[in-house]
Tab-separated table of C-alpha atoms in Angstrom:
chain	number	residue	atom	x	y	z
Z	1	MET	CA	-10.980	2.392	21.152
Z	2	SER	CA	-9.689	-1.138	20.484
Z	3	THR	CA	-5.945	-1.606	20.249
Z	4	PHE	CA	-4.323	-1.875	16.836
Z	5	ARG	CA	-2.058	-4.930	16.882
Z	6	VAL	CA	1.286	-4.560	15.175
Z	7	ALA	CA	4.323	-7.209	14.439
Z	8	LEU	CA	7.721	-6.541	13.006
Z	9	VAL	CA	9.634	-9.122	10.539
Z	10	ASP	CA	13.191	-7.992	10.414
Z	11	ASP	CA	16.160	-9.900	11.116
Z	12	HIS	CA	18.267	-7.161	12.657
Z	13	GLU	CA	18.229	-6.938	16.389
Z	14	ILE	CA	19.002	-3.372	16.569
Z	15	VAL	CA	16.051	-2.313	14.301
Z	16	ALA	CA	13.719	-4.806	16.283
Z	17	ARG	CA	14.768	-3.222	19.620
Z	18	GLY	CA	14.246	0.392	18.418
Z	19	PHE	CA	10.955	-0.568	16.890
Z	20	ALA	CA	9.559	-2.099	20.040
Z	21	ASP	CA	10.805	1.141	21.973
Z	22	LEU	CA	9.226	3.560	19.487
Z	23	PHE	CA	5.699	2.093	19.793
Z	24	ALA	CA	5.868	1.248	23.614
Z	25	SER	CA	4.348	4.635	24.469
Z	26	THR	CA	2.053	4.952	21.449
Z	27	PRO	CA	-1.438	4.979	22.487
Z	28	GLY	CA	-3.799	2.892	20.754
Z	29	ILE	CA	-1.046	0.546	19.235
Z	30	SER	CA	0.399	-2.540	20.585
Z	31	VAL	CA	3.547	-4.582	19.344
Z	32	ILE	CA	2.609	-8.104	19.705
Z	33	ALA	CA	5.563	-9.845	18.159
Z	34	LEU	CA	9.150	-9.343	16.733
Z	35	ALA	CA	10.167	-11.955	14.352
Z	36	ARG	CA	13.144	-12.705	11.953
Z	37	THR	CA	11.149	-14.352	9.333
Z	38	VAL	CA	7.707	-14.722	8.168
Z	39	ASP	CA	7.890	-18.572	9.218
Z	40	GLU	CA	8.984	-17.599	12.757
Z	41	LEU	CA	6.026	-15.242	13.182
Z	42	LEU	CA	3.325	-17.445	11.875
Z	43	GLU	CA	4.801	-20.360	13.973
Z	44	LEU	CA	4.547	-18.050	17.039
Z	45	LEU	CA	1.082	-17.130	16.537
Z	46	GLN	CA	0.006	-20.695	16.015
Z	47	ARG	CA	1.990	-21.618	19.139
Z	48	THR	CA	0.482	-19.027	21.388
Z	49	ALA	CA	-3.038	-19.233	19.504
Z	50	GLN	CA	-2.942	-15.489	19.033
Z	51	PRO	CA	-4.966	-13.921	16.022
Z	52	ALA	CA	-2.954	-12.556	13.199
Z	53	PRO	CA	-1.828	-8.840	13.842
Z	54	ASP	CA	-3.619	-6.120	12.115
Z	55	LEU	CA	-0.569	-5.012	10.609
Z	56	VAL	CA	2.929	-6.488	9.894
Z	57	ILE	CA	5.862	-4.291	9.108
Z	58	LEU	CA	8.134	-6.415	6.806
Z	59	ASP	CA	11.645	-5.907	6.095
Z	60	LEU	CA	11.808	-6.710	2.235
Z	61	ARG	CA	15.302	-8.209	2.305
Z	62	LEU	CA	15.597	-11.036	4.801
Z	63	ALA	CA	18.429	-13.511	5.355
Z	64	ASP	CA	16.529	-16.616	4.899
Z	65	GLY	CA	16.023	-15.886	1.115
Z	66	SER	CA	12.382	-15.487	0.946
Z	67	THR	CA	10.925	-13.153	-1.505
Z	68	PRO	CA	8.740	-10.227	-0.659
Z	69	ALA	CA	5.925	-11.398	-3.127
Z	70	LEU	CA	5.890	-14.757	-1.276
Z	71	ASN	CA	6.052	-13.077	2.354
Z	72	VAL	CA	3.246	-10.566	1.554
Z	73	ARG	CA	1.084	-13.210	0.117
Z	74	ARG	CA	1.324	-15.421	3.188
Z	75	LEU	CA	0.864	-12.418	5.800
Z	76	ARG	CA	-2.233	-11.381	3.669
Z	77	GLU	CA	-3.607	-14.734	3.623
Z	78	ALA	CA	-3.123	-14.993	7.467
Z	79	GLY	CA	-5.278	-11.820	7.703
Z	80	SER	CA	-2.722	-9.110	8.197
Z	81	ALA	CA	-2.401	-5.960	6.236
Z	82	VAL	CA	1.490	-5.412	5.374
Z	83	LEU	CA	3.526	-2.338	5.374
Z	84	ALA	CA	7.010	-2.755	3.537
Z	85	PHE	CA	10.180	-1.619	5.544
Z	86	THR	CA	13.141	-1.253	3.099
Z	87	GLY	CA	16.854	0.135	2.976
Z	88	GLY	CA	15.553	1.332	-0.479
Z	89	ASP	CA	18.699	-0.159	-2.273
Z	90	ASP	CA	16.755	-2.423	-4.664
Z	91	ALA	CA	13.622	-1.017	-6.662
Z	92	SER	CA	12.816	-4.389	-7.967
Z	93	LEU	CA	12.092	-5.529	-4.311
Z	94	VAL	CA	9.751	-2.516	-3.895
Z	95	ARG	CA	7.948	-2.985	-7.089
Z	96	SER	CA	7.586	-6.705	-6.020
Z	97	ALA	CA	5.940	-5.797	-2.781
Z	98	ALA	CA	3.842	-3.165	-4.267
Z	99	HIS	CA	2.322	-5.591	-6.924
Z	100	SER	CA	1.713	-7.920	-3.952
Z	101	GLY	CA	-0.681	-5.630	-2.098
Z	102	VAL	CA	1.344	-3.792	0.546
Z	103	LEU	CA	-0.289	-0.801	1.998
Z	104	GLY	CA	2.798	1.167	1.349
Z	105	VAL	CA	6.490	1.314	1.435
Z	106	ILE	CA	8.570	3.072	4.162
Z	107	ARG	CA	12.333	3.574	3.715
Z	108	LYS	CA	14.426	2.779	7.006
Z	109	SER	CA	16.187	6.167	6.710
Z	110	GLU	CA	13.062	8.093	7.181
Z	111	PRO	CA	12.602	9.947	10.441
Z	112	THR	CA	10.629	7.939	13.153
Z	113	THR	CA	7.783	10.369	12.790
Z	114	VAL	CA	7.238	9.009	9.159
Z	115	LEU	CA	6.831	5.267	10.284
Z	116	LEU	CA	4.570	6.475	13.094
Z	117	ASP	CA	2.312	8.396	10.748
Z	118	ALA	CA	2.321	5.526	8.323
Z	119	VAL	CA	1.080	2.983	10.916
Z	120	ARG	CA	-1.671	5.470	12.139
Z	121	GLN	CA	-2.767	5.744	8.400
Z	122	ALA	CA	-2.847	1.880	8.281
Z	123	THR	CA	-5.126	1.874	11.647
Z	124	VAL	CA	-7.858	3.179	9.466
Z	125	GLY	CA	-6.900	1.271	6.408
Z	126	GLU	CA	-5.544	4.004	4.281
Z	127	PRO	CA	-2.609	3.368	1.765
Z	128	VAL	CA	0.618	4.728	2.627
Z	129	ALA	CA	2.015	6.628	-0.465
Z	130	SER	CA	5.767	7.543	-0.414
Z	131	THR	CA	8.292	8.881	-3.113
Z	132	GLU	CA	10.096	5.532	-2.631
Z	133	TRP	CA	6.930	3.755	-3.560
Z	134	ALA	CA	6.189	6.046	-6.413
Z	135	ALA	CA	9.965	6.196	-7.775
Z	136	ALA	CA	10.025	2.420	-7.889
Z	137	LEU	CA	6.630	2.072	-9.701
Z	138	ASP	CA	7.765	4.831	-12.180
Z	139	GLY	CA	10.495	3.092	-13.521
Z	140	ASP	CA	8.527	-0.552	-13.654
Z	141	PRO	CA	8.808	-1.677	-17.155
Z	142	GLU	CA	6.054	-4.327	-16.304
Z	143	LEU	CA	3.380	-1.677	-15.339
Z	144	SER	CA	0.652	-2.331	-18.064
Z	145	ASP	CA	-1.005	0.895	-19.167
Z	146	ALA	CA	-4.831	0.580	-18.515
Z	147	GLY	CA	-5.577	2.820	-21.524
Z	148	LEU	CA	-7.977	5.138	-19.784
Z	149	SER	CA	-9.633	7.893	-21.487
Z	150	ALA	CA	-9.005	11.697	-20.444
Z	151	ARG	CA	-12.519	11.503	-18.973
Z	152	GLU	CA	-11.957	8.377	-17.087
Z	153	ARG	CA	-8.734	10.018	-15.652
Z	154	GLN	CA	-10.584	13.065	-14.562
Z	155	VAL	CA	-13.208	10.693	-12.802
Z	156	LEU	CA	-10.484	8.615	-11.094
Z	157	SER	CA	-8.461	11.747	-10.073
Z	158	LEU	CA	-11.454	12.974	-8.115
Z	159	TYR	CA	-12.901	9.651	-6.709
Z	160	ALA	CA	-9.640	8.176	-5.741
Z	161	ALA	CA	-8.764	11.414	-3.919
Z	162	GLY	CA	-11.875	10.927	-1.742
Z	163	ALA	CA	-14.697	12.506	-3.345
Z	164	LYS	CA	-18.047	10.917	-3.140
Z	165	ALA	CA	-19.902	10.107	-6.445
Z	166	PRO	CA	-22.263	13.117	-6.254
Z	167	LEU	CA	-19.263	15.486	-5.752
Z	168	VAL	CA	-17.385	14.111	-8.547
Z	169	ALA	CA	-20.570	14.162	-10.791
Z	170	ALA	CA	-20.997	17.975	-10.181
Z	171	THR	CA	-17.305	18.785	-10.817
Z	172	ALA	CA	-17.241	16.735	-14.075
Z	173	GLY	CA	-20.715	17.882	-15.236
Z	174	VAL	CA	-22.106	14.389	-15.618
Z	175	THR	CA	-24.817	12.353	-13.616
Z	176	GLU	CA	-23.909	10.434	-10.587
Z	177	SER	CA	-25.171	7.322	-12.653
Z	178	THR	CA	-22.517	8.214	-15.237
Z	179	VAL	CA	-19.814	8.366	-12.639
Z	180	ILE	CA	-20.726	5.118	-11.267
Z	181	ASP	CA	-20.479	3.498	-14.755
Z	182	TYR	CA	-17.169	5.249	-15.362
Z	183	ILE	CA	-15.811	3.762	-12.090
Z	184	ARG	CA	-17.152	0.233	-13.297
Z	185	ARG	CA	-15.300	0.684	-16.514
Z	186	ILE	CA	-12.045	2.026	-14.947
Z	187	ARG	CA	-11.878	-1.153	-12.836
Z	188	SER	CA	-12.662	-3.465	-15.601
Z	189	LYS	CA	-9.567	-1.891	-17.657
Z	190	TYR	CA	-7.282	-2.116	-14.617
Z	191	GLU	CA	-8.371	-5.715	-14.305
Z	192	ARG	CA	-7.657	-6.429	-18.041
Z	193	VAL	CA	-3.927	-5.411	-17.625
Z	194	GLY	CA	-3.502	-7.598	-14.405
Z	195	ARG	CA	-3.634	-4.468	-11.972
Z	196	PRO	CA	-6.821	-5.193	-9.891
Z	197	ALA	CA	-8.758	-2.271	-8.553
Z	198	SER	CA	-11.600	-3.797	-6.772
Z	199	THR	CA	-11.617	-1.333	-3.756
Z	200	LYS	CA	-11.286	2.438	-3.391
Z	201	VAL	CA	-7.922	1.850	-1.921
Z	202	ASP	CA	-6.694	-0.036	-5.142
Z	203	LEU	CA	-8.069	2.593	-7.315
Z	204	TYR	CA	-5.887	5.049	-5.135
Z	205	LYS	CA	-2.853	3.046	-5.629
Z	206	ARG	CA	-3.508	2.682	-9.439
Z	207	ALA	CA	-3.889	6.390	-9.454
Z	208	LEU	CA	-0.516	7.020	-7.830
Z	209	GLU	CA	1.228	4.545	-10.005
Z	210	ASP	CA	-0.076	6.258	-13.283
Z	211	GLY	CA	0.638	9.701	-12.026
Z	212	ILE	CA	-3.099	10.632	-11.984
Z	213	LEU	CA	-2.680	11.769	-8.543
Z	214	PRO	CA	0.591	13.053	-6.950
Z	215	VAL	CA	2.274	11.301	-4.184
Z	216	PRO	CA	1.894	13.125	-0.866
Z	217	GLY	CA	4.882	15.013	0.338
Z	218	GLY	CA	6.531	14.177	-3.190
Z	219	ARG	CA	6.997	16.090	-6.539
Z	220	SER	CA	3.654	15.590	-8.317
Z	221	THR	CA	3.659	13.861	-11.498
Z	222	LEU	CA	0.015	14.527	-12.204
Z	223	ARG	CA	-0.889	14.369	-15.861
Z	224	PRO	CA	-3.786	16.493	-17.121
Z	225	ALA	CA	-7.047	15.191	-16.381
Z	226	VAL	CA	-9.102	17.789	-18.234
Z	227	ALA	CA	-11.795	15.688	-20.192
Z	228	ASP	CA	-11.588	15.956	-24.042
Z	229	GLY	CA	-14.107	13.136	-24.765
Z	230	ASP	CA	-14.635	9.563	-23.917
């Protein structure tokens, strides 16, 4: 199995040292860089001719004054997935990171096992849901309603949770082609309100944001998904 390459961007030396120690003995995961800013990380990669890490764990509040949205965009353009790492004292920072396409948000006060599990999820490209992420998005005044019908919410709840189209069709009592059509319409509705959902991971995020799926380990905000028509 290939090694999953991880970097940390955090300007607190104690956090950086603890991070390096935490992953030093974790099989299949290698910490390739510790940097205080995104600029420093990208310059290091360029200077050493290294490819971008598979995952960057990013502190949302850095002393250089950079914003989460800009930092996440630059890291993703470089080819890295991003996991937000935060003290959790500013919901607007979490919302900004979430809208910029992070895999998830982890609070620094969580046990180390939570961070380890999050990175393991990231190694297979899974989003990392957390109550911190859901709470920030739940209070987001700019989170536009996609206007999904009850049937579309039902299909999304099944499909985004991991069910394949044939199982969704059997459960919802429709044909497989109808399920595919619903998914296409759901993606289009989210796109129209500025909330892209081009991948299954994106659909999972949208379902969490809208309370269609419960946050793993947190209190469910799941709204009824019983179809009452289209």
